[in-house]
PDB file of C-alpha atoms in Angstrom:
ATOM      1  CA  ASP A   1     -13.753   9.249 -13.604  1.00  0.00           C
ATOM      2  CA  SER A   2     -10.866  10.891 -11.745  1.00  0.00           C
ATOM      3  CA  GLY A   3      -9.109  12.558 -14.737  1.00  0.00           C
ATOM      4  CA  VAL A   4      -5.711  10.634 -14.239  1.00  0.00           C
ATOM      5  CA  THR A   5      -4.946   8.653 -17.257  1.00  0.00           C
ATOM      6  CA  GLN A   6      -2.741   5.342 -17.373  1.00  0.00           C
ATOM      7  CA  THR A   7      -1.862   3.258 -20.286  1.00  0.00           C
ATOM      8  CA  PRO A   8      -1.817   0.446 -20.997  1.00  0.00           C
ATOM      9  CA  LYS A   9      -4.940  -1.172 -18.745  1.00  0.00           C
ATOM     10  CA  HIS A  10      -3.037  -4.396 -19.037  1.00  0.00           C
ATOM     11  CA  LEU A  11       0.369  -5.594 -19.951  1.00  0.00           C
ATOM     12  CA  ILE A  12       1.665  -9.117 -19.855  1.00  0.00           C
ATOM     13  CA  THR A  13       5.254  -9.709 -20.236  1.00  0.00           C
ATOM     14  CA  ALA A  14       8.096 -12.416 -19.769  1.00  0.00           C
ATOM     15  CA  THR A  15      11.046 -12.132 -16.988  1.00  0.00           C
ATOM     16  CA  GLY A  16      13.919 -10.265 -18.033  1.00  0.00           C
ATOM     17  CA  GLN A  17      12.060  -7.763 -20.180  1.00  0.00           C
ATOM     18  CA  ARG A  18      11.472  -3.780 -19.781  1.00  0.00           C
ATOM     19  CA  VAL A  19       8.384  -2.073 -19.760  1.00  0.00           C
ATOM     20  CA  THR A  20       7.145   1.311 -19.675  1.00  0.00           C
ATOM     21  CA  LEU A  21       3.853   2.527 -17.851  1.00  0.00           C
ATOM     22  CA  ARG A  22       2.315   5.926 -18.608  1.00  0.00           C
ATOM     23  CA  CYS A  23       0.377   8.705 -16.844  1.00  0.00           C
ATOM     24  CA  SER A  24      -1.521  11.391 -17.594  1.00  0.00           C
ATOM     25  CA  PRO A  25      -2.380  13.703 -14.456  1.00  0.00           C
ATOM     26  CA  ARG A  26      -5.365  15.546 -13.889  1.00  0.00           C
ATOM     27  CA  SER A  27      -5.622  19.045 -15.761  1.00  0.00           C
ATOM     28  CA  GLY A  28      -3.727  21.530 -13.497  1.00  0.00           C
ATOM     29  CA  ASP A  29      -1.981  18.878 -11.090  1.00  0.00           C
ATOM     30  CA  LEU A  30       1.626  19.331 -10.976  1.00  0.00           C
ATOM     31  CA  SER A  31       2.534  16.341  -8.652  1.00  0.00           C
ATOM     32  CA  VAL A  32       2.391  12.865  -9.741  1.00  0.00           C
ATOM     33  CA  TYR A  33       2.775   9.635  -7.823  1.00  0.00           C
ATOM     34  CA  TRP A  34       3.565   5.946  -8.459  1.00  0.00           C
ATOM     35  CA  TYR A  35       2.091   3.266  -6.354  1.00  0.00           C
ATOM     36  CA  GLN A  36       2.425  -0.817  -6.375  1.00  0.00           C
ATOM     37  CA  GLN A  37      -0.377  -2.734  -5.211  1.00  0.00           C
ATOM     38  CA  SER A  38       0.284  -6.530  -4.601  1.00  0.00           C
ATOM     39  CA  LEU A  39      -1.795  -8.684  -2.600  1.00  0.00           C
ATOM     40  CA  ASP A  40       0.847  -9.340   0.111  1.00  0.00           C
ATOM     41  CA  GLN A  41       2.262  -6.095   0.311  1.00  0.00           C
ATOM     42  CA  GLY A  42      -0.844  -3.676  -0.206  1.00  0.00           C
ATOM     43  CA  LEU A  43      -0.756  -0.273  -1.708  1.00  0.00           C
ATOM     44  CA  GLN A  44       3.187   1.099  -1.446  1.00  0.00           C
ATOM     45  CA  PHE A  45       4.464   4.330  -2.459  1.00  0.00           C
ATOM     46  CA  LEU A  46       7.009   4.084  -4.996  1.00  0.00           C
ATOM     47  CA  ILE A  47       8.178   7.774  -5.938  1.00  0.00           C
ATOM     48  CA  GLN A  48       6.248  11.171  -6.261  1.00  0.00           C
ATOM     49  CA  TYR A  49       7.678  13.912  -8.614  1.00  0.00           C
ATOM     50  CA  TYR A  50       6.632  17.830  -8.347  1.00  0.00           C
ATOM     51  CA  ASN A  51       6.525  19.963 -11.426  1.00  0.00           C
ATOM     52  CA  GLY A  52       9.547  17.826 -13.160  1.00  0.00           C
ATOM     53  CA  GLU A  53      11.655  17.001 -10.143  1.00  0.00           C
ATOM     54  CA  GLU A  54      11.817  14.209  -7.904  1.00  0.00           C
ATOM     55  CA  ARG A  55       9.985  14.951  -4.498  1.00  0.00           C
ATOM     56  CA  ALA A  56      10.119  11.953  -2.473  1.00  0.00           C
ATOM     57  CA  LYS A  57      11.131   8.195  -3.147  1.00  0.00           C
ATOM     58  CA  GLY A  58       9.718   5.019  -1.318  1.00  0.00           C
ATOM     59  CA  ASN A  59      11.046   1.700  -1.330  1.00  0.00           C
ATOM     60  CA  ILE A  60      11.457   1.470  -5.197  1.00  0.00           C
ATOM     61  CA  LEU A  61      13.784  -1.178  -6.506  1.00  0.00           C
ATOM     62  CA  GLU A  62      16.851  -0.039  -8.496  1.00  0.00           C
ATOM     63  CA  ARG A  63      15.497  -1.614 -11.431  1.00  0.00           C
ATOM     64  CA  PHE A  64      12.811   0.584 -11.353  1.00  0.00           C
ATOM     65  CA  SER A  65      12.997   4.218 -12.551  1.00  0.00           C
ATOM     66  CA  ALA A  66      10.300   7.408 -13.184  1.00  0.00           C
ATOM     67  CA  GLN A  67      10.528  10.728 -14.772  1.00  0.00           C
ATOM     68  CA  GLN A  68       7.936  13.695 -15.147  1.00  0.00           C
ATOM     69  CA  PHE A  69       8.095  15.568 -18.654  1.00  0.00           C
ATOM     70  CA  PRO A  70       7.762  19.251 -19.171  1.00  0.00           C
ATOM     71  CA  ASP A  71       3.953  18.247 -20.182  1.00  0.00           C
ATOM     72  CA  LEU A  72       3.905  16.668 -16.632  1.00  0.00           C
ATOM     73  CA  HIS A  73       2.901  13.379 -17.665  1.00  0.00           C
ATOM     74  CA  SER A  74       4.964  10.637 -16.160  1.00  0.00           C
ATOM     75  CA  GLU A  75       6.424   7.306 -17.234  1.00  0.00           C
ATOM     76  CA  LEU A  76       7.796   4.519 -14.773  1.00  0.00           C
ATOM     77  CA  ASN A  77       9.922   2.108 -16.437  1.00  0.00           C
ATOM     78  CA  LEU A  78       9.978  -1.445 -14.653  1.00  0.00           C
ATOM     79  CA  SER A  79      13.368  -3.529 -16.024  1.00  0.00           C
ATOM     80  CA  SER A  80      14.767  -7.167 -15.843  1.00  0.00           C
ATOM     81  CA  LEU A  81      11.260  -7.874 -14.826  1.00  0.00           C
ATOM     82  CA  GLU A  82      10.896 -10.811 -12.269  1.00  0.00           C
ATOM     83  CA  LEU A  83       7.705 -12.658 -11.669  1.00  0.00           C
ATOM     84  CA  GLY A  84       7.374 -10.967  -8.132  1.00  0.00           C
ATOM     85  CA  ASP A  85       6.778  -8.002  -9.968  1.00  0.00           C
ATOM     86  CA  SER A  86       3.523  -8.706 -11.021  1.00  0.00           C
ATOM     87  CA  ALA A  87       1.057  -6.079  -9.280  1.00  0.00           C
ATOM     88  CA  LEU A  88      -0.995  -3.000 -10.249  1.00  0.00           C
ATOM     89  CA  TYR A  89       0.725  -0.175 -10.729  1.00  0.00           C
ATOM     90  CA  PHE A  90      -1.171   3.496  -9.767  1.00  0.00           C
ATOM     91  CA  CYS A  91      -0.506   6.835 -10.674  1.00  0.00           C
ATOM     92  CA  ALA A  92      -2.277   9.580  -8.827  1.00  0.00           C
ATOM     93  CA  SER A  93      -2.080  13.067  -9.168  1.00  0.00           C
ATOM     94  CA  SER A  94      -2.395  16.431  -6.932  1.00  0.00           C
ATOM     95  CA  VAL A  95      -2.145  19.744  -7.203  1.00  0.00           C
ATOM     96  CA  SER A  96       0.462  20.710  -5.065  1.00  0.00           C
ATOM     97  CA  ALA A  97       3.360  18.617  -3.466  1.00  0.00           C
ATOM     98  CA  ASN A  98       1.222  17.507  -0.402  1.00  0.00           C
ATOM     99  CA  THR A  99      -2.138  17.873  -0.966  1.00  0.00           C
ATOM    100  CA  GLU A 100      -4.924  15.147  -1.578  1.00  0.00           C
ATOM    101  CA  ALA A 101      -4.318  12.809  -4.607  1.00  0.00           C
ATOM    102  CA  PHE A 102      -6.274  11.276  -7.118  1.00  0.00           C
ATOM    103  CA  PHE A 103      -5.859   7.933  -8.409  1.00  0.00           C
ATOM    104  CA  GLY A 104      -5.836   6.333 -12.067  1.00  0.00           C
ATOM    105  CA  GLN A 105      -7.761   3.178 -12.910  1.00  0.00           C
ATOM    106  CA  GLY A 106      -3.961   1.310 -12.927  1.00  0.00           C
ATOM    107  CA  THR A 107      -1.908  -0.775 -14.868  1.00  0.00           C
ATOM    108  CA  ARG A 108      -2.248  -4.665 -14.032  1.00  0.00           C
ATOM    109  CA  LEU A 109       1.225  -6.106 -15.006  1.00  0.00           C
ATOM    110  CA  THR A 110       1.583  -9.812 -15.239  1.00  0.00           C
ATOM    111  CA  VAL A 111       5.362 -11.214 -15.327  1.00  0.00           C
ATOM    112  CA  VAL A 112       5.354 -14.816 -16.689  1.00  0.00           C
TER     113      VAL A 112
ATOM    114  CA  GLY B   1       6.626  -1.586   3.682  1.00  0.00           C
ATOM    115  CA  GLN B   2       5.113   1.021   5.876  1.00  0.00           C
ATOM    116  CA  GLN B   3       1.571   0.454   6.793  1.00  0.00           C
ATOM    117  CA  LEU B   4      -1.382   1.669   9.154  1.00  0.00           C
ATOM    118  CA  ASN B   5      -3.126  -0.753  11.273  1.00  0.00           C
ATOM    119  CA  GLN B   6      -6.750  -0.709   9.981  1.00  0.00           C
ATOM    120  CA  SER B   7      -9.293  -2.994  11.297  1.00  0.00           C
ATOM    121  CA  PRO B   8     -11.573  -4.762  10.789  1.00  0.00           C
ATOM    122  CA  GLN B   9     -10.058  -6.592   8.099  1.00  0.00           C
ATOM    123  CA  SER B  10     -13.365  -7.397   6.380  1.00  0.00           C
ATOM    124  CA  MET B  11     -16.977  -7.056   7.189  1.00  0.00           C
ATOM    125  CA  PHE B  12     -20.131  -8.953   6.191  1.00  0.00           C
ATOM    126  CA  ILE B  13     -23.315  -6.845   6.988  1.00  0.00           C
ATOM    127  CA  GLN B  14     -26.944  -6.764   6.001  1.00  0.00           C
ATOM    128  CA  GLU B  15     -28.247  -4.042   3.961  1.00  0.00           C
ATOM    129  CA  GLY B  16     -29.413  -1.061   6.080  1.00  0.00           C
ATOM    130  CA  GLU B  17     -27.111  -1.466   8.891  1.00  0.00           C
ATOM    131  CA  ASP B  18     -24.122   0.882  10.095  1.00  0.00           C
ATOM    132  CA  VAL B  19     -20.672   0.336   9.357  1.00  0.00           C
ATOM    133  CA  SER B  20     -17.618   1.312  11.589  1.00  0.00           C
ATOM    134  CA  MET B  21     -13.744   0.814  10.689  1.00  0.00           C
ATOM    135  CA  ASN B  22     -10.702   2.494  12.022  1.00  0.00           C
ATOM    136  CA  CYS B  23      -7.281   3.090  11.601  1.00  0.00           C
ATOM    137  CA  THR B  24      -4.248   3.836  13.869  1.00  0.00           C
ATOM    138  CA  SER B  25      -0.531   4.816  13.515  1.00  0.00           C
ATOM    139  CA  SER B  26       2.566   4.649  15.662  1.00  0.00           C
ATOM    140  CA  SER B  27       3.277   8.247  14.035  1.00  0.00           C
ATOM    141  CA  ILE B  28       1.193  11.518  13.552  1.00  0.00           C
ATOM    142  CA  PHE B  29       0.054  12.366  10.068  1.00  0.00           C
ATOM    143  CA  ASN B  30      -1.253  16.311   9.024  1.00  0.00           C
ATOM    144  CA  THR B  31      -3.999  14.566   6.927  1.00  0.00           C
ATOM    145  CA  TRP B  32      -5.783  11.680   7.013  1.00  0.00           C
ATOM    146  CA  LEU B  33      -7.922  10.323   3.866  1.00  0.00           C
ATOM    147  CA  TRP B  34     -10.589   7.398   3.115  1.00  0.00           C
ATOM    148  CA  TYR B  35     -10.599   5.795  -0.170  1.00  0.00           C
ATOM    149  CA  LYS B  36     -12.696   3.063  -1.777  1.00  0.00           C
ATOM    150  CA  GLN B  37     -11.753   0.553  -4.222  1.00  0.00           C
ATOM    151  CA  ASP B  38     -13.581  -1.526  -6.573  1.00  0.00           C
ATOM    152  CA  PRO B  39     -12.333  -4.449  -8.171  1.00  0.00           C
ATOM    153  CA  GLY B  40     -10.249  -3.648 -11.134  1.00  0.00           C
ATOM    154  CA  GLU B  41     -10.195  -0.118 -10.376  1.00  0.00           C
ATOM    155  CA  GLY B  42      -8.217   2.594  -8.638  1.00  0.00           C
ATOM    156  CA  PRO B  43      -8.750   3.879  -5.261  1.00  0.00           C
ATOM    157  CA  VAL B  44     -11.561   6.783  -5.165  1.00  0.00           C
ATOM    158  CA  LEU B  45     -11.209   9.586  -2.535  1.00  0.00           C
ATOM    159  CA  LEU B  46     -14.346   9.524  -0.216  1.00  0.00           C
ATOM    160  CA  ILE B  47     -13.259  11.955   2.497  1.00  0.00           C
ATOM    161  CA  ALA B  48     -10.002  13.753   3.658  1.00  0.00           C
ATOM    162  CA  LEU B  49      -9.524  15.374   6.950  1.00  0.00           C
ATOM    163  CA  TYR B  50      -7.037  18.216   7.709  1.00  0.00           C
ATOM    164  CA  LYS B  51      -7.121  19.117  11.379  1.00  0.00           C
ATOM    165  CA  ALA B  52      -7.312  17.204  14.647  1.00  0.00           C
ATOM    166  CA  GLY B  53     -10.581  16.539  16.063  1.00  0.00           C
ATOM    167  CA  GLU B  54     -12.097  17.367  12.751  1.00  0.00           C
ATOM    168  CA  LEU B  55     -15.446  15.609  11.947  1.00  0.00           C
ATOM    169  CA  THR B  56     -16.366  15.308   8.331  1.00  0.00           C
ATOM    170  CA  SER B  57     -19.597  13.832   6.283  1.00  0.00           C
ATOM    171  CA  ASN B  58     -19.910  13.328   2.755  1.00  0.00           C
ATOM    172  CA  GLY B  59     -23.547  11.884   2.406  1.00  0.00           C
ATOM    173  CA  ARG B  60     -23.720   8.787   4.429  1.00  0.00           C
ATOM    174  CA  LEU B  61     -20.096   8.655   5.469  1.00  0.00           C
ATOM    175  CA  THR B  62     -18.590  10.274   8.651  1.00  0.00           C
ATOM    176  CA  ALA B  63     -15.115  10.273   9.333  1.00  0.00           C
ATOM    177  CA  GLN B  64     -13.138  11.922  12.267  1.00  0.00           C
ATOM    178  CA  PHE B  65      -9.343  12.758  12.694  1.00  0.00           C
ATOM    179  CA  GLY B  66      -8.409  11.815  15.842  1.00  0.00           C
ATOM    180  CA  ILE B  67      -7.157  14.127  18.329  1.00  0.00           C
ATOM    181  CA  THR B  68      -3.767  12.388  18.665  1.00  0.00           C
ATOM    182  CA  ARG B  69      -3.680  12.530  14.894  1.00  0.00           C
ATOM    183  CA  LYS B  70      -2.724   9.124  15.074  1.00  0.00           C
ATOM    184  CA  ASP B  71      -5.781   7.434  14.077  1.00  0.00           C
ATOM    185  CA  SER B  72      -9.164   7.992  12.389  1.00  0.00           C
ATOM    186  CA  PHE B  73     -12.299   6.211  11.912  1.00  0.00           C
ATOM    187  CA  LEU B  74     -14.992   5.996   8.969  1.00  0.00           C
ATOM    188  CA  ASN B  75     -18.569   5.503   9.735  1.00  0.00           C
ATOM    189  CA  ILE B  76     -21.366   4.530   6.872  1.00  0.00           C
ATOM    190  CA  SER B  77     -24.748   4.690   7.969  1.00  0.00           C
ATOM    191  CA  ALA B  78     -27.593   2.735   6.326  1.00  0.00           C
ATOM    192  CA  SER B  79     -25.316   0.590   4.048  1.00  0.00           C
ATOM    193  CA  ILE B  80     -26.670  -0.197   0.371  1.00  0.00           C
ATOM    194  CA  PRO B  81     -25.452  -3.062  -1.880  1.00  0.00           C
ATOM    195  CA  SER B  82     -23.047  -0.464  -3.875  1.00  0.00           C
ATOM    196  CA  ASP B  83     -21.055   0.147  -0.822  1.00  0.00           C
ATOM    197  CA  VAL B  84     -19.391  -2.764  -1.327  1.00  0.00           C
ATOM    198  CA  GLY B  85     -15.469  -3.016  -1.887  1.00  0.00           C
ATOM    199  CA  ILE B  86     -12.491  -2.082  -0.432  1.00  0.00           C
ATOM    200  CA  TYR B  87     -12.050   0.823   1.949  1.00  0.00           C
ATOM    201  CA  PHE B  88      -8.473   1.907   2.609  1.00  0.00           C
ATOM    202  CA  CYS B  89      -7.468   4.692   4.937  1.00  0.00           C
ATOM    203  CA  ALA B  90      -4.299   6.668   4.408  1.00  0.00           C
ATOM    204  CA  GLY B  91      -2.077   8.981   6.432  1.00  0.00           C
ATOM    205  CA  GLN B  92      -0.188  11.847   4.731  1.00  0.00           C
ATOM    206  CA  GLY B  93       2.604  14.469   6.127  1.00  0.00           C
ATOM    207  CA  GLY B  94       3.822  14.730   9.754  1.00  0.00           C
ATOM    208  CA  GLY B  95       5.876  12.038  10.612  1.00  0.00           C
ATOM    209  CA  SER B  96       6.057  10.605   7.125  1.00  0.00           C
ATOM    210  CA  GLY B  97       7.688  13.754   5.674  1.00  0.00           C
ATOM    211  CA  ASN B  98       6.255  17.068   4.273  1.00  0.00           C
ATOM    212  CA  THR B  99       5.304  15.574   0.893  1.00  0.00           C
ATOM    213  CA  GLY B 100       2.202  13.728  -0.542  1.00  0.00           C
ATOM    214  CA  LYS B 101       3.253  10.585   0.141  1.00  0.00           C
ATOM    215  CA  LEU B 102       0.450   8.250   1.226  1.00  0.00           C
ATOM    216  CA  ILE B 103       0.844   5.498   3.778  1.00  0.00           C
ATOM    217  CA  PHE B 104      -2.095   3.121   3.291  1.00  0.00           C
ATOM    218  CA  GLY B 105      -3.801   0.651   5.649  1.00  0.00           C
ATOM    219  CA  GLN B 106      -4.438  -2.976   4.702  1.00  0.00           C
ATOM    220  CA  GLY B 107      -8.149  -2.231   3.720  1.00  0.00           C
ATOM    221  CA  THR B 108     -11.504  -3.451   5.203  1.00  0.00           C
ATOM    222  CA  THR B 109     -13.100  -5.368   2.705  1.00  0.00           C
ATOM    223  CA  LEU B 110     -16.940  -4.759   2.958  1.00  0.00           C
ATOM    224  CA  GLN B 111     -19.641  -6.870   1.837  1.00  0.00           C
ATOM    225  CA  VAL B 112     -23.094  -6.259   2.023  1.00  0.00           C
ATOM    226  CA  LYS B 113     -26.236  -8.637   1.706  1.00  0.00           C
ATOM    227  CA  PRO B 114     -29.408  -7.396   0.359  1.00  0.00           C
TER     228      PRO B 114
END
């Protein structure tokens, strides 16, 4: 158990819908990251927050947004969902802004 | 998206054999990490390397941070059935910016025959 908690574990939704994925980082970690894992693209960095502020952005679609709350948990919002958004979404956390990250168990999103 | 070149893509070995996999990049990194992912689970950190030339062990695992800062390898000695899974290298910092962003390799799928 990495100490990073993600909910829900599985999510099935229809195209055009909006979903929210939630992440609680390890105790004491200030930085949260979101990654997408698909069969054809592998593990891709989406976005990083550090102590409530956006720190780095990857190839995150405009339909996707995230935030980190004062209690340091984070949410990833995915809207206007398309079939191609089906993937595993991982949250990771680290103590500071550029130290090794520990991953949660992921949320498997299926868009039908 | 950006990825590291990881090889081999897959390996099928006999229990007890040693395994070696490596990763290369066109840009330098400040940190190299190796993760293992089991089906339906998140990546688990195996080894983190922080200095060029560093050689680090974790049980039967040994990893090295290349001198050029553009490559790393992972060795597993005396493989056992529970070593089965997908191994990922990841680079952090350096050319990818001073953030915690990880750039991943494509993964090496390891299968071990008892």
